[in-house]
Amino acid sequence: MKNIWRIVRFTSQLWPFYIAISFFTVLLALMGVLQPLLTGWAIDQLRQGTHANLHNLIVIAVAIFLLDFFSNIFSNISGYIGDQLNARLSYYLSHRYYEHLLSLQQQFYDTELTGKIINRLNRSISQITNFFQFVTNNFLQLIFTTIFTLTVAFHYSWQVGLLLASLYPIYILLTIRSSPKWQHYQTEKNDNLDIANGRFAEVINQVKVVKTYLQEKRELNLFDHHYKKVIDINKPQSKHWHVNDFYRRIVLNVIFFAVYLFIFVQAVHGQLSPGNVVTLILFSAQIRIPIFTISFMVDNFQRAVADSRDYFEIMEIKPSIDDKPSDHTLKLSRAAVSFNNVVFGYDEQAVLKGVSFELQPGTKTALVGESGEGKTTITSLLLRLYDVNSGSIAIDNQIISNVSQASLRANIAVVFQEPALFSGTVRENISYANPKATEEQIMAAAKAANAHEFIVKFENGYESQIGERGLKLSGGQKQRLAIARALLKNAPILILDEATSSLDSKSERMVQEALERLMRGRTTLIIAHRLSTIQAVDQIVTIRNGTVDETGSPTALAKSGGIYAQLLALQTGSSEATKKKLQAYELKG
Ligand SMILES: Nc1ncnc2c1ncn2[C@@H]1O[C@H](COP(=O)(O)OP(=O)(O)OP(=O)(O)O)[C@@H](O)[C@H]1O
Ligand SMILES: [Mg+2]
């Protein structure tokens, strides 16, 4: 129930639609009540059968025609407004969800499956809009029909009125009683659907791996397994629903039986005219509609609650990284970065156990350490994708958690370990940081990244589609586009995570050149396994066991006997064993 109110609040901008629909439904309800009254009146006129009565009967016929005519018009207008309301309702729900997801910290995405997140949205949207459509189209009409019908029934016979009124609580009670069990089944079904569809999206995304490892069948079986579970759960769930519906209808039938008996007995005793009898019977029949509507509504409600539970679960997650307001901007002067005794772990286990080092303005620093030591983690912390557990990171003496995330990230360009691109054109990808970039700016970035050359060889040049995540590009091409994208951002601080890892020596040289251009004059943090990249830096910071092992210039560290010196020795060493070791190290990226 709480969730339904949340949706109502969410969508309070839609009130003109709600009011318009309510207006028409009330009109329609009023018109619905007039019909049986007119029919009852017609019967009494018929019994008298004079000429004057014929005149009245014609008036009644015209009135019924007009009622039908206008209810036709009104119901279509109200349906039209209902459609507009629905389209907007799904838009609001999706928009809020998307907006909220984009505000969530990286940690959320580390654990949730993409397919699951999307599946939850689609399911909730369709059930919530269904429910609201049903409610807006029926609720007020239902209330009014009920009130009018019961009033008229009470007017003719209080016993009939009472019997009809008793239907509501009994019916609602029976429906509500069956609800928790039904919802329990539904949640279980949704869990299975989420797993199946989450995996589905993941498989489609990485279909190459599935095919290469010949796992199509297994993936399909896994999918079937969960869908079969849904079918299995559906059986008791549906049975539960129909058994309950059977009982509800029995109650309904018994009460109607009593109602008719009463009407007939009263008619025989002359307490009701034949016209009254017809009116009452029509009213009693009419009251079945709101009763069924209620049960449909409760049913729809159950569905909406069960199916939107996950949606609201996600909506309730508070971003764990609290952002500072936009007036807390990072004031950049020299772009000096310092890590002060930073401790961090993704879970209980600490990855960084007190890391301190400084990046001098406009210089290049290389992070060296074995795979899994936390190099990429350090860059994520600088971007504040995660918060440190203790210690601090500062840029120009401003602690990054005290400034807005937007102002922090505006000053840092990153070439990620995996060059993540978007579907769309080459141009769109390069200008991602600034969609308003001019032709010259885009081309200059591409040239500096040594990408221009291969881009113009494409049939459509800068307008070529690169496929989802850049799938139509080679590894090196992707990296160069990612470098061009970072170049165009033109930020004073630069992070390069293994930007040359998957390249042959010629492309590596080209990318290296591009990187040199990119790094000029910027405070740069480079993570590279290749010594060629590292040798030209101003400072090397080596990481071992979650702390800084050594800090110094390449020449100083070459002599110290630490990780860097070992790497150098491996490279200059000639034995097969040391070469293998070096290769293994280089391949780790
Ligand atoms: N999103 C995450 N959630 C939980 N643990 C993570 C996550 N990302 C990394 N880790 C763990 O943190 C540790 C450091 O990972 P990180 O990616 O920083 O290593 P790295 O030094 O960049 O390694 P490589 O040289 O292989 O890229 C690893 O043990 C890894 O298992
Ligand atoms: Mg890494």
Coordinates of C-alpha atoms and ligand atoms in Angstrom, one line a residue:
M1 CA 0.0 0.0 0.0
K2 CA 2.9 2.3 0.9
N3 CA 4.3 1.8 -2.5
I4 CA 1.0 2.7 -4.2
W5 CA 1.0 6.0 -2.3
R6 CA 4.5 6.6 -3.4
I7 CA 3.5 6.2 -7.0
V8 CA 0.6 8.6 -6.5
R9 CA 3.0 11.1 -5.0
F10 CA 5.6 10.5 -7.7
T11 CA 3.0 11.3 -10.3
S12 CA 1.2 14.1 -8.7
Q13 CA 2.0 16.3 -11.7
L14 CA -0.6 14.2 -13.5
W15 CA -3.5 15.5 -11.4
P16 CA -5.3 17.3 -14.3
F17 CA -5.6 13.9 -16.0
Y18 CA -6.9 12.3 -12.9
I19 CA -9.5 15.0 -12.4
A20 CA -10.7 14.9 -16.0
I21 CA -11.1 11.2 -15.9
S22 CA -12.9 11.3 -12.6
F23 CA -15.3 13.8 -14.0
F24 CA -16.3 11.6 -16.9
T25 CA -16.5 8.5 -14.8
V26 CA -18.9 10.2 -12.4
L27 CA -21.0 11.3 -15.3
L28 CA -21.0 7.7 -16.7
A29 CA -21.9 6.3 -13.3
L30 CA -24.9 8.7 -13.0
M31 CA -26.1 7.7 -16.5
G32 CA -25.7 4.0 -15.6
V33 CA -28.1 4.5 -12.6
L34 CA -30.7 6.2 -14.7
Q35 CA -31.1 3.2 -17.1
P36 CA -32.8 0.8 -14.6
L37 CA -35.0 3.6 -13.3
L38 CA -36.2 4.4 -16.8
T39 CA -36.8 0.8 -17.6
G40 CA -38.8 0.2 -14.4
W41 CA -40.9 3.3 -15.3
A42 CA -41.5 2.0 -18.8
I43 CA -42.8 -1.3 -17.5
D44 CA -45.4 0.6 -15.3
Q45 CA -46.4 2.8 -18.2
L46 CA -46.8 -0.3 -20.4
R47 CA -49.1 -1.9 -17.8
Q48 CA -51.5 1.0 -18.0
G49 CA -51.3 1.1 -21.8
T50 CA -53.1 4.4 -22.6
H51 CA -52.2 6.9 -25.4
A52 CA -50.8 9.2 -22.8
N53 CA -48.6 6.3 -21.7
L54 CA -47.4 5.8 -25.3
H55 CA -46.2 9.4 -25.4
N56 CA -44.3 8.8 -22.1
L57 CA -42.9 5.6 -23.5
I58 CA -41.5 7.4 -26.6
V59 CA -39.9 10.0 -24.3
I60 CA -38.4 7.1 -22.3
A61 CA -37.1 5.5 -25.4
V62 CA -35.5 8.8 -26.6
A63 CA -34.0 9.3 -23.2
I64 CA -32.4 5.8 -23.2
F65 CA -31.1 6.5 -26.7
L66 CA -29.6 9.8 -25.5
L67 CA -28.1 8.2 -22.4
D68 CA -26.4 5.5 -24.6
F69 CA -25.3 8.1 -27.1
F70 CA -23.6 10.3 -24.5
S71 CA -22.1 7.5 -22.5
N72 CA -20.5 6.4 -25.7
I73 CA -19.0 9.8 -26.2
F74 CA -17.9 10.2 -22.6
S75 CA -16.4 6.8 -22.2
N76 CA -14.3 7.3 -25.3
I77 CA -13.1 10.8 -24.2
S78 CA -12.2 9.4 -20.8
G79 CA -10.5 6.4 -22.4
Y80 CA -8.5 8.8 -24.6
I81 CA -7.4 10.8 -21.5
G82 CA -6.6 7.5 -19.8
D83 CA -4.2 6.6 -22.6
Q84 CA -2.4 9.9 -22.3
L85 CA -2.2 9.4 -18.5
N86 CA -0.7 6.0 -19.0
A87 CA 2.0 7.1 -21.4
R88 CA 3.1 9.8 -19.0
L89 CA 2.9 7.5 -16.0
S90 CA 5.3 5.0 -17.6
Y91 CA 7.6 7.8 -18.6
Y92 CA 7.7 9.2 -15.1
L93 CA 8.3 5.8 -13.5
S94 CA 11.1 5.0 -16.0
H95 CA 12.7 8.4 -15.8
R96 CA 12.8 8.3 -12.0
Y97 CA 14.3 4.9 -12.1
Y98 CA 16.9 5.8 -14.6
E99 CA 17.8 9.0 -12.8
H100 CA 18.1 7.1 -9.5
L101 CA 20.2 4.4 -11.0
L102 CA 22.6 6.9 -12.4
S103 CA 23.0 8.5 -9.0
L104 CA 23.9 5.2 -7.4
Q105 CA 27.5 4.3 -6.5
Q106 CA 29.7 1.9 -8.5
Q107 CA 29.3 -0.7 -5.7
F108 CA 25.7 -1.2 -6.7
Y109 CA 26.7 -2.1 -10.3
D110 CA 29.4 -4.4 -9.1
T111 CA 26.8 -6.7 -7.6
E112 CA 23.6 -6.3 -9.8
L113 CA 23.1 -7.9 -13.2
T114 CA 22.2 -5.4 -15.9
G115 CA 19.5 -7.7 -17.3
K116 CA 17.9 -7.9 -13.9
I117 CA 17.8 -4.2 -13.4
I118 CA 16.1 -3.7 -16.8
N119 CA 13.7 -6.6 -16.3
R120 CA 12.6 -5.2 -13.0
L121 CA 11.8 -1.9 -14.6
N122 CA 9.8 -3.4 -17.4
R123 CA 7.8 -5.6 -15.1
S124 CA 7.0 -2.9 -12.6
I125 CA 6.1 -0.4 -15.3
S126 CA 3.7 -2.7 -17.0
Q127 CA 1.9 -3.8 -13.8
I128 CA 1.8 -0.3 -12.2
T129 CA 0.4 1.3 -15.3
N130 CA -2.1 -1.6 -15.7
F131 CA -3.3 -1.0 -12.1
F132 CA -3.6 2.7 -12.5
Q133 CA -5.3 2.5 -15.8
F134 CA -7.8 0.2 -14.2
V135 CA -8.2 2.4 -11.1
T136 CA -8.6 5.6 -13.0
N137 CA -11.1 4.1 -15.4
N138 CA -13.2 2.3 -12.7
F139 CA -12.7 3.4 -9.2
L140 CA -14.9 6.5 -9.0
Q141 CA -17.5 4.9 -11.3
L142 CA -17.5 2.0 -8.9
I143 CA -18.0 4.1 -5.8
F144 CA -20.8 6.1 -7.4
T145 CA -22.6 3.1 -8.9
T146 CA -22.4 1.4 -5.5
I147 CA -23.8 4.4 -3.6
F148 CA -26.6 5.1 -6.1
T149 CA -27.6 1.5 -6.5
L150 CA -27.6 0.8 -2.7
T151 CA -29.6 4.0 -2.1
V152 CA -32.2 3.0 -4.6
A153 CA -32.3 -0.6 -3.4
F154 CA -32.8 0.6 0.2
H155 CA -35.5 2.9 -0.9
Y156 CA -37.6 0.1 -2.4
S157 CA -36.7 -2.6 0.2
W158 CA -34.3 -2.3 3.1
Q159 CA -33.8 -6.0 3.2
V160 CA -32.6 -6.2 -0.4
G161 CA -30.4 -3.1 0.2
L162 CA -28.9 -4.8 3.2
L163 CA -28.2 -8.0 1.4
L164 CA -26.6 -6.3 -1.5
A165 CA -24.5 -4.1 0.8
S166 CA -23.2 -7.2 2.7
L167 CA -21.7 -8.4 -0.5
Y168 CA -18.9 -5.8 -0.4
P169 CA -17.2 -6.6 2.9
I170 CA -17.5 -10.3 2.3
Y171 CA -16.1 -10.2 -1.2
I172 CA -13.2 -7.9 -0.3
L173 CA -12.4 -9.9 2.8
L174 CA -12.3 -13.1 0.8
T175 CA -10.0 -11.5 -1.8
I176 CA -7.7 -10.0 0.7
R177 CA -7.4 -13.2 2.6
S178 CA -6.0 -15.0 -0.5
S179 CA -3.6 -12.2 -1.2
P180 CA -0.4 -12.9 0.9
K181 CA -0.1 -16.5 -0.4
W182 CA -0.6 -15.3 -4.0
Q183 CA 2.0 -12.6 -3.6
H184 CA 4.5 -15.1 -2.1
Y185 CA 4.2 -17.2 -5.2
Q186 CA 4.6 -14.1 -7.4
T187 CA 7.8 -13.0 -5.7
E188 CA 9.2 -16.5 -6.1
K189 CA 8.3 -16.4 -9.8
N190 CA 9.9 -13.0 -10.2
D191 CA 13.1 -14.1 -8.6
N192 CA 13.4 -16.8 -11.1
L193 CA 12.6 -14.5 -14.0
D194 CA 15.2 -12.0 -12.8
I195 CA 17.9 -14.7 -12.7
A196 CA 16.9 -16.0 -16.2
N197 CA 16.7 -12.6 -17.8
G198 CA 19.8 -11.3 -16.1
R199 CA 21.8 -14.1 -17.4
F200 CA 20.1 -13.8 -20.8
A201 CA 21.4 -10.2 -21.2
E202 CA 24.8 -11.1 -20.0
V203 CA 25.0 -14.0 -22.5
I204 CA 23.9 -11.8 -25.4
N205 CA 26.5 -9.3 -24.4
Q206 CA 29.3 -11.8 -24.5
V207 CA 27.9 -14.2 -27.0
K208 CA 31.4 -14.6 -28.5
V209 CA 32.6 -16.3 -25.4
V210 CA 29.6 -18.6 -25.2
K211 CA 30.0 -19.7 -28.8
T212 CA 33.8 -20.2 -28.5
Y213 CA 33.4 -22.4 -25.5
L214 CA 30.4 -24.2 -27.1
Q215 CA 28.1 -23.4 -24.2
E216 CA 25.0 -22.4 -26.1
K217 CA 23.1 -25.4 -24.9
R218 CA 24.1 -25.0 -21.3
E219 CA 23.0 -21.4 -21.3
L220 CA 19.7 -22.3 -22.9
N221 CA 19.2 -25.0 -20.3
L222 CA 19.9 -22.7 -17.5
F223 CA 17.3 -20.3 -18.9
D224 CA 14.8 -23.1 -19.3
H225 CA 15.5 -24.3 -15.8
H226 CA 14.3 -21.0 -14.4
Y227 CA 11.4 -20.7 -16.7
K228 CA 10.3 -24.2 -15.9
K229 CA 10.4 -23.2 -12.2
V230 CA 8.1 -20.3 -13.1
I231 CA 5.7 -22.7 -14.8
D232 CA 5.9 -25.0 -11.7
I233 CA 5.1 -22.1 -9.3
N234 CA 2.4 -20.9 -11.6
K235 CA 0.4 -24.1 -11.0
P236 CA -0.3 -23.8 -7.3
Q237 CA -0.6 -20.1 -7.6
S238 CA -3.3 -20.3 -10.3
K239 CA -5.0 -23.1 -8.4
H240 CA -5.0 -21.0 -5.2
W241 CA -6.5 -18.1 -7.1
H242 CA -9.2 -20.1 -8.8
V243 CA -10.2 -22.0 -5.6
N244 CA -10.6 -18.7 -3.9
D245 CA -12.5 -17.3 -6.8
F246 CA -14.9 -20.3 -6.6
Y247 CA -15.7 -19.6 -3.0
R248 CA -16.2 -15.9 -3.7
R249 CA -18.6 -16.6 -6.4
I250 CA -20.5 -19.1 -4.3
V251 CA -21.1 -16.4 -1.7
L252 CA -22.2 -14.1 -4.4
N253 CA -24.7 -16.7 -5.8
V254 CA -26.2 -17.4 -2.4
I255 CA -26.7 -13.7 -1.7
F256 CA -28.3 -13.2 -5.0
F257 CA -30.5 -16.1 -4.5
A258 CA -31.7 -14.5 -1.2
V259 CA -32.2 -11.1 -3.0
Y260 CA -34.4 -12.6 -5.7
L261 CA -36.4 -14.6 -3.2
F262 CA -37.1 -11.4 -1.2
I263 CA -38.0 -9.4 -4.3
F264 CA -40.5 -12.0 -5.5
V265 CA -42.0 -12.5 -2.0
Q266 CA -42.5 -8.7 -1.6
A267 CA -44.0 -8.5 -5.1
V268 CA -46.5 -11.2 -4.4
H269 CA -47.5 -9.5 -1.2
G270 CA -48.1 -6.3 -3.3
Q271 CA -45.3 -4.4 -1.7
L272 CA -43.6 -3.8 -5.1
S273 CA -45.1 -3.0 -8.4
P274 CA -43.9 -5.0 -11.5
G275 CA -42.0 -1.9 -12.5
N276 CA -40.3 -1.8 -9.1
V277 CA -39.5 -5.5 -9.4
V278 CA -37.7 -4.9 -12.8
T279 CA -35.9 -1.9 -11.4
L280 CA -34.7 -3.8 -8.4
I281 CA -33.6 -6.8 -10.5
L282 CA -31.7 -4.6 -12.9
F283 CA -30.0 -2.8 -10.0
S284 CA -29.1 -6.1 -8.4
A285 CA -27.6 -7.3 -11.7
Q286 CA -25.8 -4.0 -12.0
I287 CA -24.2 -4.3 -8.6
R288 CA -22.4 -7.4 -9.8
I289 CA -20.3 -5.2 -12.0
P290 CA -18.7 -3.1 -9.1
I291 CA -18.3 -6.3 -7.1
F292 CA -16.4 -8.0 -9.9
T293 CA -14.5 -4.7 -10.5
I294 CA -13.4 -4.7 -6.9
S295 CA -12.1 -8.2 -7.2
F296 CA -10.3 -7.3 -10.4
M297 CA -8.9 -4.2 -8.8
V298 CA -7.7 -6.1 -5.7
D299 CA -6.2 -8.7 -8.1
N300 CA -4.4 -6.0 -10.2
F301 CA -3.4 -4.4 -6.9
Q302 CA -1.7 -7.6 -5.8
R303 CA 0.1 -7.9 -9.0
A304 CA 1.2 -4.3 -8.9
V305 CA 2.5 -4.6 -5.4
A306 CA 4.3 -7.9 -6.0
D307 CA 5.8 -6.8 -9.3
S308 CA 6.9 -3.4 -8.3
R309 CA 8.4 -4.5 -5.0
D310 CA 11.9 -4.9 -6.6
Y311 CA 11.4 -1.5 -8.3
F312 CA 10.9 0.2 -5.0
E313 CA 13.6 -1.8 -3.4
I314 CA 16.0 -0.2 -5.8
M315 CA 14.4 3.2 -5.5
E316 CA 15.0 3.0 -1.8
I317 CA 18.7 2.5 -2.0
K318 CA 20.4 5.6 -0.9
P319 CA 23.5 6.6 -2.8
S320 CA 26.2 5.6 -0.3
I321 CA 28.5 8.3 -1.6
D322 CA 27.1 11.5 -0.4
D323 CA 27.6 14.2 -2.9
K324 CA 28.4 17.8 -1.9
P325 CA 26.1 20.5 -3.4
S326 CA 27.2 22.0 -6.6
D327 CA 28.6 25.2 -5.0
H328 CA 31.3 23.1 -3.3
T329 CA 33.5 23.1 -6.4
L330 CA 37.0 21.9 -6.6
K331 CA 39.2 24.9 -7.2
L332 CA 42.0 23.7 -9.3
S333 CA 45.3 25.6 -9.4
R334 CA 48.3 23.3 -9.9
A335 CA 46.6 19.9 -10.0
A336 CA 48.7 18.4 -7.3
V337 CA 47.3 15.1 -6.0
S338 CA 48.0 13.4 -2.7
F339 CA 47.0 10.1 -1.2
N340 CA 47.3 10.2 2.6
N341 CA 47.3 6.9 4.4
V342 CA 44.4 5.6 2.3
V343 CA 42.7 2.4 3.6
F344 CA 40.1 0.7 1.4
G345 CA 38.4 -2.6 0.8
Y346 CA 35.5 -3.6 -1.4
D347 CA 34.3 -5.7 1.4
E348 CA 35.7 -6.6 4.9
Q349 CA 39.0 -7.5 3.3
A350 CA 41.3 -4.5 2.8
V351 CA 42.8 -4.0 -0.6
L352 CA 44.8 -0.9 0.3
K353 CA 46.2 -0.8 3.8
G354 CA 47.5 2.7 4.2
V355 CA 48.7 4.1 0.9
S356 CA 50.4 7.5 0.7
F357 CA 52.0 9.2 -2.3
E358 CA 51.9 12.4 -4.1
L359 CA 51.6 13.4 -7.8
Q360 CA 53.5 16.6 -8.5
P361 CA 51.7 19.1 -10.7
G362 CA 52.3 18.5 -14.4
T363 CA 54.4 15.3 -13.9
K364 CA 54.0 11.7 -14.8
T365 CA 53.8 9.0 -12.1
A366 CA 53.7 5.3 -12.8
L367 CA 52.0 2.8 -10.4
V368 CA 53.8 -0.5 -10.5
G369 CA 52.6 -3.6 -8.7
E370 CA 51.5 -7.1 -9.4
S371 CA 48.1 -8.0 -10.7
G372 CA 45.4 -7.6 -8.1
E373 CA 47.5 -5.3 -5.9
G374 CA 45.0 -2.5 -6.2
K375 CA 46.3 -0.2 -8.9
T376 CA 42.9 0.2 -10.7
T377 CA 41.4 0.5 -7.3
I378 CA 43.6 3.6 -6.6
T379 CA 42.3 5.3 -9.7
S380 CA 38.7 4.5 -8.8
L381 CA 39.2 6.1 -5.5
L382 CA 40.7 9.2 -7.1
L383 CA 37.5 9.4 -9.2
R384 CA 35.5 8.9 -6.0
L385 CA 33.7 5.9 -7.5
Y386 CA 34.1 4.5 -4.0
D387 CA 34.8 6.2 -0.7
V388 CA 38.0 5.5 1.2
N389 CA 37.5 3.6 4.5
S390 CA 40.0 5.9 6.2
G391 CA 42.7 8.4 5.2
S392 CA 42.1 10.9 2.5
I393 CA 42.7 11.9 -1.1
A394 CA 43.3 15.6 -1.8
I395 CA 43.7 17.6 -5.0
D396 CA 45.4 21.0 -4.4
N397 CA 44.8 20.5 -0.7
Q398 CA 41.1 20.0 -1.1
I399 CA 39.8 16.6 0.2
I400 CA 37.9 15.1 -2.7
S401 CA 34.9 14.1 -0.5
N402 CA 34.4 17.8 0.4
V403 CA 33.8 18.9 -3.2
S404 CA 31.0 18.0 -5.6
Q405 CA 31.5 14.8 -7.6
A406 CA 30.8 16.7 -10.8
S407 CA 33.6 19.3 -10.2
L408 CA 36.0 16.5 -9.2
R409 CA 35.3 14.4 -12.3
A410 CA 35.3 17.4 -14.6
N411 CA 39.0 17.8 -13.9
I412 CA 40.1 14.2 -14.5
A413 CA 40.3 12.4 -17.8
V414 CA 40.6 8.6 -17.8
V415 CA 41.7 6.0 -20.3
F416 CA 40.2 2.9 -18.7
Q417 CA 41.8 -0.5 -18.5
E418 CA 39.0 -1.8 -20.8
P419 CA 38.3 0.9 -23.5
A420 CA 34.6 1.1 -22.9
L421 CA 32.9 2.7 -25.9
F422 CA 29.3 3.2 -26.8
S423 CA 27.3 2.2 -29.9
G424 CA 27.0 5.1 -32.3
T425 CA 29.5 6.8 -34.5
V426 CA 33.2 7.5 -34.1
R427 CA 32.5 11.2 -33.8
E428 CA 29.9 10.6 -31.0
N429 CA 32.4 8.5 -29.1
I430 CA 35.3 11.0 -29.3
S431 CA 33.1 13.9 -28.4
Y432 CA 31.4 12.1 -25.5
A433 CA 32.8 14.5 -22.9
N434 CA 31.7 17.5 -25.0
P435 CA 29.0 16.8 -27.6
K436 CA 29.3 20.4 -28.8
A437 CA 32.9 20.0 -29.8
T438 CA 33.7 21.4 -33.2
E439 CA 34.8 19.4 -36.2
E440 CA 38.4 20.8 -35.7
Q441 CA 38.5 19.8 -32.1
I442 CA 37.3 16.3 -32.8
M443 CA 39.8 15.8 -35.6
A444 CA 42.6 17.3 -33.6
A445 CA 42.0 14.9 -30.8
A446 CA 41.8 11.9 -33.3
K447 CA 45.1 13.0 -34.9
A448 CA 46.8 13.4 -31.6
A449 CA 45.6 9.9 -30.6
N450 CA 46.9 8.5 -33.9
A451 CA 43.4 7.5 -34.7
H452 CA 42.6 9.9 -37.6
E453 CA 44.5 7.7 -40.0
F454 CA 42.4 4.6 -39.5
I455 CA 39.2 6.5 -39.1
V456 CA 39.4 8.1 -42.5
K457 CA 40.0 4.7 -44.0
F458 CA 36.5 3.7 -42.9
E459 CA 33.8 4.0 -45.6
N460 CA 31.9 6.6 -43.6
G461 CA 34.9 8.1 -41.8
Y462 CA 33.9 9.9 -38.6
E463 CA 30.3 8.9 -39.2
S464 CA 31.0 5.2 -39.1
Q465 CA 29.0 3.1 -36.6
I466 CA 31.3 1.2 -34.3
G467 CA 28.7 -1.2 -32.9
E468 CA 27.8 -1.9 -29.3
R469 CA 30.8 -1.3 -27.0
G470 CA 32.9 -0.7 -30.1
L471 CA 32.6 -4.3 -31.2
K472 CA 33.4 -3.5 -34.8
L473 CA 36.8 -2.1 -33.9
S474 CA 40.1 -3.8 -33.3
G475 CA 41.5 -3.7 -29.8
G476 CA 44.1 -1.1 -30.7
Q477 CA 41.6 1.1 -32.5
K478 CA 39.3 1.0 -29.5
Q479 CA 42.2 2.1 -27.3
R480 CA 43.1 5.0 -29.6
L481 CA 39.5 6.2 -29.7
A482 CA 39.4 6.0 -25.9
I483 CA 42.6 8.2 -25.9
A484 CA 41.0 10.6 -28.3
R485 CA 38.0 10.9 -26.1
A486 CA 40.2 11.6 -23.1
L487 CA 42.2 14.1 -25.1
L488 CA 39.1 16.0 -26.0
K489 CA 38.1 16.2 -22.4
N490 CA 41.2 18.3 -21.9
A491 CA 41.4 17.8 -18.2
P492 CA 44.4 18.8 -16.0
I493 CA 44.6 15.4 -14.3
L494 CA 44.9 12.3 -16.4
I495 CA 44.7 8.6 -15.5
L496 CA 45.9 6.0 -17.9
D497 CA 45.2 2.4 -16.9
E498 CA 47.2 0.0 -19.1
A499 CA 46.5 1.9 -22.2
T500 CA 49.0 0.0 -24.3
S501 CA 48.4 -3.5 -22.9
S502 CA 46.8 -5.2 -25.9
L503 CA 48.9 -3.8 -28.7
D504 CA 51.6 -5.0 -31.0
S505 CA 54.8 -3.0 -31.0
K506 CA 54.0 -0.8 -34.0
S507 CA 50.5 0.2 -32.7
E508 CA 52.0 0.4 -29.2
R509 CA 54.5 3.0 -30.5
M510 CA 51.7 4.9 -32.1
V511 CA 49.6 4.8 -29.0
Q512 CA 52.6 5.7 -26.9
E513 CA 53.2 8.8 -29.1
A514 CA 49.5 9.7 -28.6
L515 CA 49.8 9.2 -24.9
E516 CA 52.9 11.4 -24.7
R517 CA 51.0 14.2 -26.4
L518 CA 48.1 13.6 -24.1
M519 CA 50.2 13.7 -21.0
R520 CA 52.1 16.9 -21.8
G521 CA 51.6 19.5 -19.0
R522 CA 49.1 17.3 -17.1
T523 CA 49.4 15.6 -13.8
T524 CA 49.3 12.0 -14.9
L525 CA 48.9 8.7 -13.2
I526 CA 50.0 5.8 -15.4
I527 CA 49.4 2.1 -14.8
A528 CA 51.4 0.1 -17.2
H529 CA 53.1 -3.3 -17.2
R530 CA 55.3 -2.4 -20.0
L531 CA 58.7 -1.0 -19.0
S532 CA 58.8 1.1 -22.2
T533 CA 55.9 3.1 -20.9
I534 CA 57.3 3.4 -17.4
Q535 CA 60.8 4.4 -18.2
A536 CA 60.0 7.9 -19.3
V537 CA 58.1 8.9 -16.1
D538 CA 59.2 11.4 -13.4
Q539 CA 58.3 9.1 -10.5
I540 CA 57.5 5.5 -9.9
V541 CA 55.3 4.3 -7.0
T542 CA 55.4 0.6 -6.3
I543 CA 52.6 -1.2 -4.5
R544 CA 53.1 -4.4 -2.5
N545 CA 50.8 -6.0 0.0
G546 CA 48.4 -3.0 0.0
T547 CA 51.0 -0.4 0.8
V548 CA 53.5 1.7 -1.0
D549 CA 56.7 -0.2 -1.2
E550 CA 59.0 2.4 -2.8
T551 CA 58.7 5.9 -4.3
G552 CA 61.4 7.4 -6.5
S553 CA 62.6 8.2 -10.0
P554 CA 63.2 5.4 -12.5
T555 CA 66.9 5.8 -12.1
A556 CA 66.8 5.7 -8.3
L557 CA 64.5 2.7 -8.2
A558 CA 66.5 0.8 -10.8
K559 CA 69.2 0.4 -8.2
S560 CA 67.1 -0.2 -5.1
G561 CA 66.5 -3.9 -5.6
G562 CA 62.7 -3.4 -5.3
I563 CA 59.9 -4.5 -7.7
Y564 CA 61.0 -2.1 -10.4
A565 CA 64.6 -3.2 -10.2
Q566 CA 63.5 -6.8 -10.4
L567 CA 61.5 -6.1 -13.5
L568 CA 64.4 -4.4 -15.1
A569 CA 66.6 -7.3 -14.2
L570 CA 64.1 -9.7 -15.7
Q571 CA 64.1 -7.7 -18.9
T572 CA 67.9 -7.6 -19.2
G573 CA 68.3 -11.1 -17.9
S574 CA 69.0 -13.7 -20.5
S575 CA 68.0 -17.1 -19.1
E576 CA 64.9 -18.7 -20.4
A577 CA 63.3 -18.8 -17.0
T578 CA 63.7 -15.1 -16.4
K579 CA 62.3 -14.3 -19.8
K580 CA 59.3 -16.4 -19.1
K581 CA 58.8 -14.7 -15.8
L582 CA 58.9 -11.3 -17.5
Q583 CA 56.4 -12.5 -20.2
A584 CA 54.1 -13.7 -17.5
Y585 CA 54.3 -10.4 -15.8
E586 CA 53.6 -8.4 -19.0
L587 CA 50.6 -10.6 -19.8
K588 CA 48.9 -10.0 -16.6
G589 CA 47.3 -6.8 -17.7
Ligands
LIG1 N1 34.4 -4.2 -7.9 C1 35.1 -5.0 -7.1 N2 34.4 -5.6 -6.1 C2 35.1 -6.4 -5.2 N3 36.4 -6.6 -5.3 C3 37.1 -6.0 -6.3 C4 36.5 -5.2 -7.2 N4 37.4 -4.8 -8.1 C5 38.6 -5.3 -7.7 N5 38.4 -6.1 -6.6 C6 39.5 -6.8 -5.9 O1 40.4 -5.8 -5.4 C7 41.8 -6.2 -5.7 C8 42.5 -5.1 -6.5 O2 42.0 -5.0 -7.7 P1 42.5 -4.0 -8.8 O3 41.6 -4.1 -10.0 O4 42.7 -2.7 -8.2 O5 43.9 -4.6 -9.2 P2 45.0 -4.1 -10.2 O6 46.2 -3.8 -9.4 O7 44.5 -3.1 -11.1 O8 45.3 -5.4 -11.0 P3 45.6 -5.6 -12.6 O9 47.1 -5.3 -12.7 O10 45.4 -7.1 -12.8 O11 44.7 -4.7 -13.4 C9 41.7 -7.5 -6.3 O12 42.0 -8.5 -5.4 C10 40.3 -7.7 -6.8 O13 39.8 -9.0 -6.6
MG2 MG 43.9 -3.0 -13.1

